[in-house]
Amino acid sequence: FSGILVLPLLAYGMTFLALLCILLSGYFDTLDGTVARISGKSSPQGAVLDIFCDRVVEFSIILGIYLIDPQSRGLLSLMMLGSSLMCVTSFLTVGIFTENESKKGFHYSPGLIERGEAFLFFISIILFPSFFSILALVFSILVIFTALIRIYEFS
């Protein structure tokens, strides 16, 4: 929920609280799976919920970033969403066809831009709004490159 709160907080100009919620969301995201595995409560349902909730949070953050200045941020915000869609598609399809040999509930193929790096981009975009265009473009390129590398390595 802390990640979803970023959307209204950015829309209403509450930058500090939005940044705090991003950091909390990232912390809780690293904690939940680890706690589930340690306590023996990890499950396929938990893995599905984790992946789904991660995408909801990323969508909320990108939509909030867009709402800061919809007129000038529209195209690049769409590029950020589109690159994320391509990347998660590569992640999931490679995961479907690759045997899981990790501690996680599914095959995890790492990439150039992971959740932590994405959050660093989001935080940078919020902290340095005058660099939105370059940061959004670099983010999108690196995320697409991550998807392409993952597909190439799978092939």
CSV table of C-alpha atoms in Angstrom, one decimal:
chain,number,residue,atom,x,y,z
A,1,PHE,CA,0.0,0.0,0.0
A,2,SER,CA,2.9,2.4,0.6
A,3,GLY,CA,3.9,2.1,-3.1
A,4,ILE,CA,0.3,2.8,-4.2
A,5,LEU,CA,0.2,5.9,-2.0
A,6,VAL,CA,3.0,7.5,-4.2
A,7,LEU,CA,0.4,8.2,-6.9
A,8,PRO,CA,-1.8,10.6,-4.9
A,9,LEU,CA,1.1,12.0,-3.0
A,10,LEU,CA,2.9,13.1,-6.2
A,11,ALA,CA,-0.4,14.3,-7.7
A,12,TYR,CA,-0.8,16.6,-4.7
A,13,GLY,CA,2.8,17.7,-4.6
A,14,MET,CA,3.8,15.9,-1.4
A,15,THR,CA,7.2,15.0,-2.7
A,16,PHE,CA,8.9,14.1,0.6
A,17,LEU,CA,6.1,11.7,1.6
A,18,ALA,CA,6.1,10.2,-1.8
A,19,LEU,CA,9.8,9.5,-1.6
A,20,LEU,CA,9.3,8.0,1.9
A,21,CYS,CA,6.6,5.7,0.5
A,22,ILE,CA,8.8,4.6,-2.3
A,23,LEU,CA,11.6,3.7,0.1
A,24,LEU,CA,9.1,1.9,2.4
A,25,SER,CA,7.6,0.0,-0.5
A,26,GLY,CA,11.1,-1.2,-1.6
A,27,TYR,CA,12.0,-2.2,1.9
A,28,PHE,CA,8.7,-4.2,2.4
A,29,ASP,CA,9.2,-5.8,-1.0
A,30,THR,CA,12.6,-7.2,-0.1
A,31,LEU,CA,11.3,-8.3,3.3
A,32,ASP,CA,8.1,-10.1,2.4
A,33,GLY,CA,9.5,-12.9,0.3
A,34,THR,CA,12.5,-13.4,2.7
A,35,VAL,CA,10.2,-13.7,5.7
A,36,ALA,CA,7.9,-16.1,3.8
A,37,ARG,CA,10.8,-18.3,2.9
A,38,ILE,CA,12.4,-18.3,6.4
A,39,SER,CA,9.1,-19.0,8.0
A,40,GLY,CA,8.2,-21.8,5.5
A,41,LYS,CA,5.2,-20.0,4.3
A,42,SER,CA,6.2,-19.2,0.7
A,43,SER,CA,3.8,-20.4,-1.9
A,44,PRO,CA,3.0,-20.1,-5.6
A,45,GLN,CA,0.1,-17.9,-4.7
A,46,GLY,CA,2.5,-15.6,-2.8
A,47,ALA,CA,4.8,-15.5,-5.7
A,48,VAL,CA,2.0,-14.5,-8.1
A,49,LEU,CA,0.8,-11.9,-5.6
A,50,ASP,CA,4.3,-10.5,-5.3
A,51,ILE,CA,4.8,-10.1,-9.0
A,52,PHE,CA,1.4,-8.6,-9.5
A,53,CYS,CA,1.8,-6.1,-6.6
A,54,ASP,CA,5.2,-5.1,-7.9
A,55,ARG,CA,3.6,-4.1,-11.2
A,56,VAL,CA,0.8,-2.2,-9.4
A,57,VAL,CA,3.4,-0.2,-7.4
A,58,GLU,CA,5.5,0.6,-10.5
A,59,PHE,CA,2.4,1.7,-12.4
A,60,SER,CA,1.3,3.9,-9.5
A,61,ILE,CA,4.7,5.5,-9.3
A,62,ILE,CA,5.0,6.1,-13.1
A,63,LEU,CA,1.4,7.5,-13.2
A,64,GLY,CA,2.3,9.8,-10.3
A,65,ILE,CA,5.4,11.0,-12.1
A,66,TYR,CA,3.3,11.7,-15.1
A,67,LEU,CA,0.7,13.6,-13.1
A,68,ILE,CA,3.4,16.1,-11.9
A,69,ASP,CA,3.3,17.7,-15.4
A,70,PRO,CA,1.0,15.8,-17.8
A,71,GLN,CA,1.5,18.2,-20.7
A,72,SER,CA,5.2,17.6,-21.0
A,73,ARG,CA,5.6,14.2,-19.5
A,74,GLY,CA,3.0,12.2,-21.5
A,75,LEU,CA,5.1,10.5,-24.2
A,76,LEU,CA,8.1,9.7,-22.0
A,77,SER,CA,5.8,8.3,-19.3
A,78,LEU,CA,4.2,6.1,-21.9
A,79,MET,CA,7.7,5.0,-22.9
A,80,MET,CA,8.5,4.1,-19.3
A,81,LEU,CA,5.3,2.1,-19.0
A,82,GLY,CA,5.8,0.4,-22.4
A,83,SER,CA,9.4,-0.6,-21.6
A,84,SER,CA,8.3,-2.0,-18.3
A,85,LEU,CA,5.6,-4.0,-20.0
A,86,MET,CA,8.1,-5.4,-22.5
A,87,CYS,CA,10.5,-6.2,-19.6
A,88,VAL,CA,8.0,-8.0,-17.4
A,89,THR,CA,6.8,-9.9,-20.4
A,90,SER,CA,10.3,-11.2,-21.1
A,91,PHE,CA,10.8,-11.9,-17.4
A,92,LEU,CA,7.6,-14.0,-17.2
A,93,THR,CA,7.9,-15.8,-20.5
A,94,VAL,CA,11.5,-16.8,-19.8
A,95,GLY,CA,10.5,-17.8,-16.3
A,96,ILE,CA,7.7,-20.1,-17.7
A,97,PHE,CA,10.1,-22.0,-20.0
A,98,THR,CA,13.1,-22.2,-17.6
A,99,GLU,CA,13.4,-24.7,-14.8
A,100,ASN,CA,13.6,-23.0,-11.4
A,101,GLU,CA,16.8,-23.6,-9.6
A,102,SER,CA,16.6,-20.7,-7.1
A,103,LYS,CA,15.3,-20.2,-3.6
A,104,LYS,CA,12.5,-18.1,-5.0
A,105,GLY,CA,9.1,-19.6,-5.9
A,106,PHE,CA,9.8,-19.1,-9.6
A,107,HIS,CA,12.8,-18.9,-12.0
A,108,TYR,CA,14.3,-15.4,-11.5
A,109,SER,CA,16.3,-14.1,-14.5
A,110,PRO,CA,18.2,-11.0,-13.4
A,111,GLY,CA,18.6,-8.0,-15.7
A,112,LEU,CA,20.4,-4.7,-16.0
A,113,ILE,CA,17.5,-2.8,-14.4
A,114,GLU,CA,16.1,-4.6,-11.4
A,115,ARG,CA,13.6,-3.2,-8.9
A,116,GLY,CA,16.2,-1.3,-6.9
A,117,GLU,CA,17.6,0.4,-10.0
A,118,ALA,CA,14.1,1.3,-11.1
A,119,PHE,CA,13.4,2.8,-7.7
A,120,LEU,CA,16.6,4.8,-8.0
A,121,PHE,CA,15.5,6.2,-11.3
A,122,PHE,CA,12.0,7.0,-9.9
A,123,ILE,CA,13.5,8.8,-6.9
A,124,SER,CA,16.0,10.7,-9.2
A,125,ILE,CA,13.1,11.8,-11.4
A,126,ILE,CA,11.2,13.1,-8.4
A,127,LEU,CA,14.2,14.8,-6.8
A,128,PHE,CA,15.5,16.3,-10.1
A,129,PRO,CA,12.4,17.2,-12.1
A,130,SER,CA,14.4,19.3,-14.6
A,131,PHE,CA,16.2,16.1,-15.7
A,132,PHE,CA,12.9,14.1,-16.2
A,133,SER,CA,13.3,13.8,-20.0
A,134,ILE,CA,16.9,12.4,-19.9
A,135,LEU,CA,16.2,10.1,-16.9
A,136,ALA,CA,13.0,8.8,-18.4
A,137,LEU,CA,14.6,8.1,-21.7
A,138,VAL,CA,17.7,6.4,-20.2
A,139,PHE,CA,15.4,4.4,-17.9
A,140,SER,CA,13.2,3.2,-20.9
A,141,ILE,CA,16.3,2.3,-23.0
A,142,LEU,CA,17.9,0.3,-20.2
A,143,VAL,CA,14.7,-1.5,-19.4
A,144,ILE,CA,14.1,-2.4,-23.1
A,145,PHE,CA,17.8,-3.5,-23.3
A,146,THR,CA,17.2,-5.6,-20.2
A,147,ALA,CA,14.3,-7.4,-21.9
A,148,LEU,CA,16.3,-8.0,-25.1
A,149,ILE,CA,19.3,-9.4,-23.2
A,150,ARG,CA,17.0,-11.7,-21.2
A,151,ILE,CA,15.4,-13.0,-24.5
A,152,TYR,CA,18.8,-13.3,-26.1
A,153,GLU,CA,20.3,-15.3,-23.2
A,154,PHE,CA,17.3,-17.5,-23.1
A,155,SER,CA,17.6,-18.2,-26.9
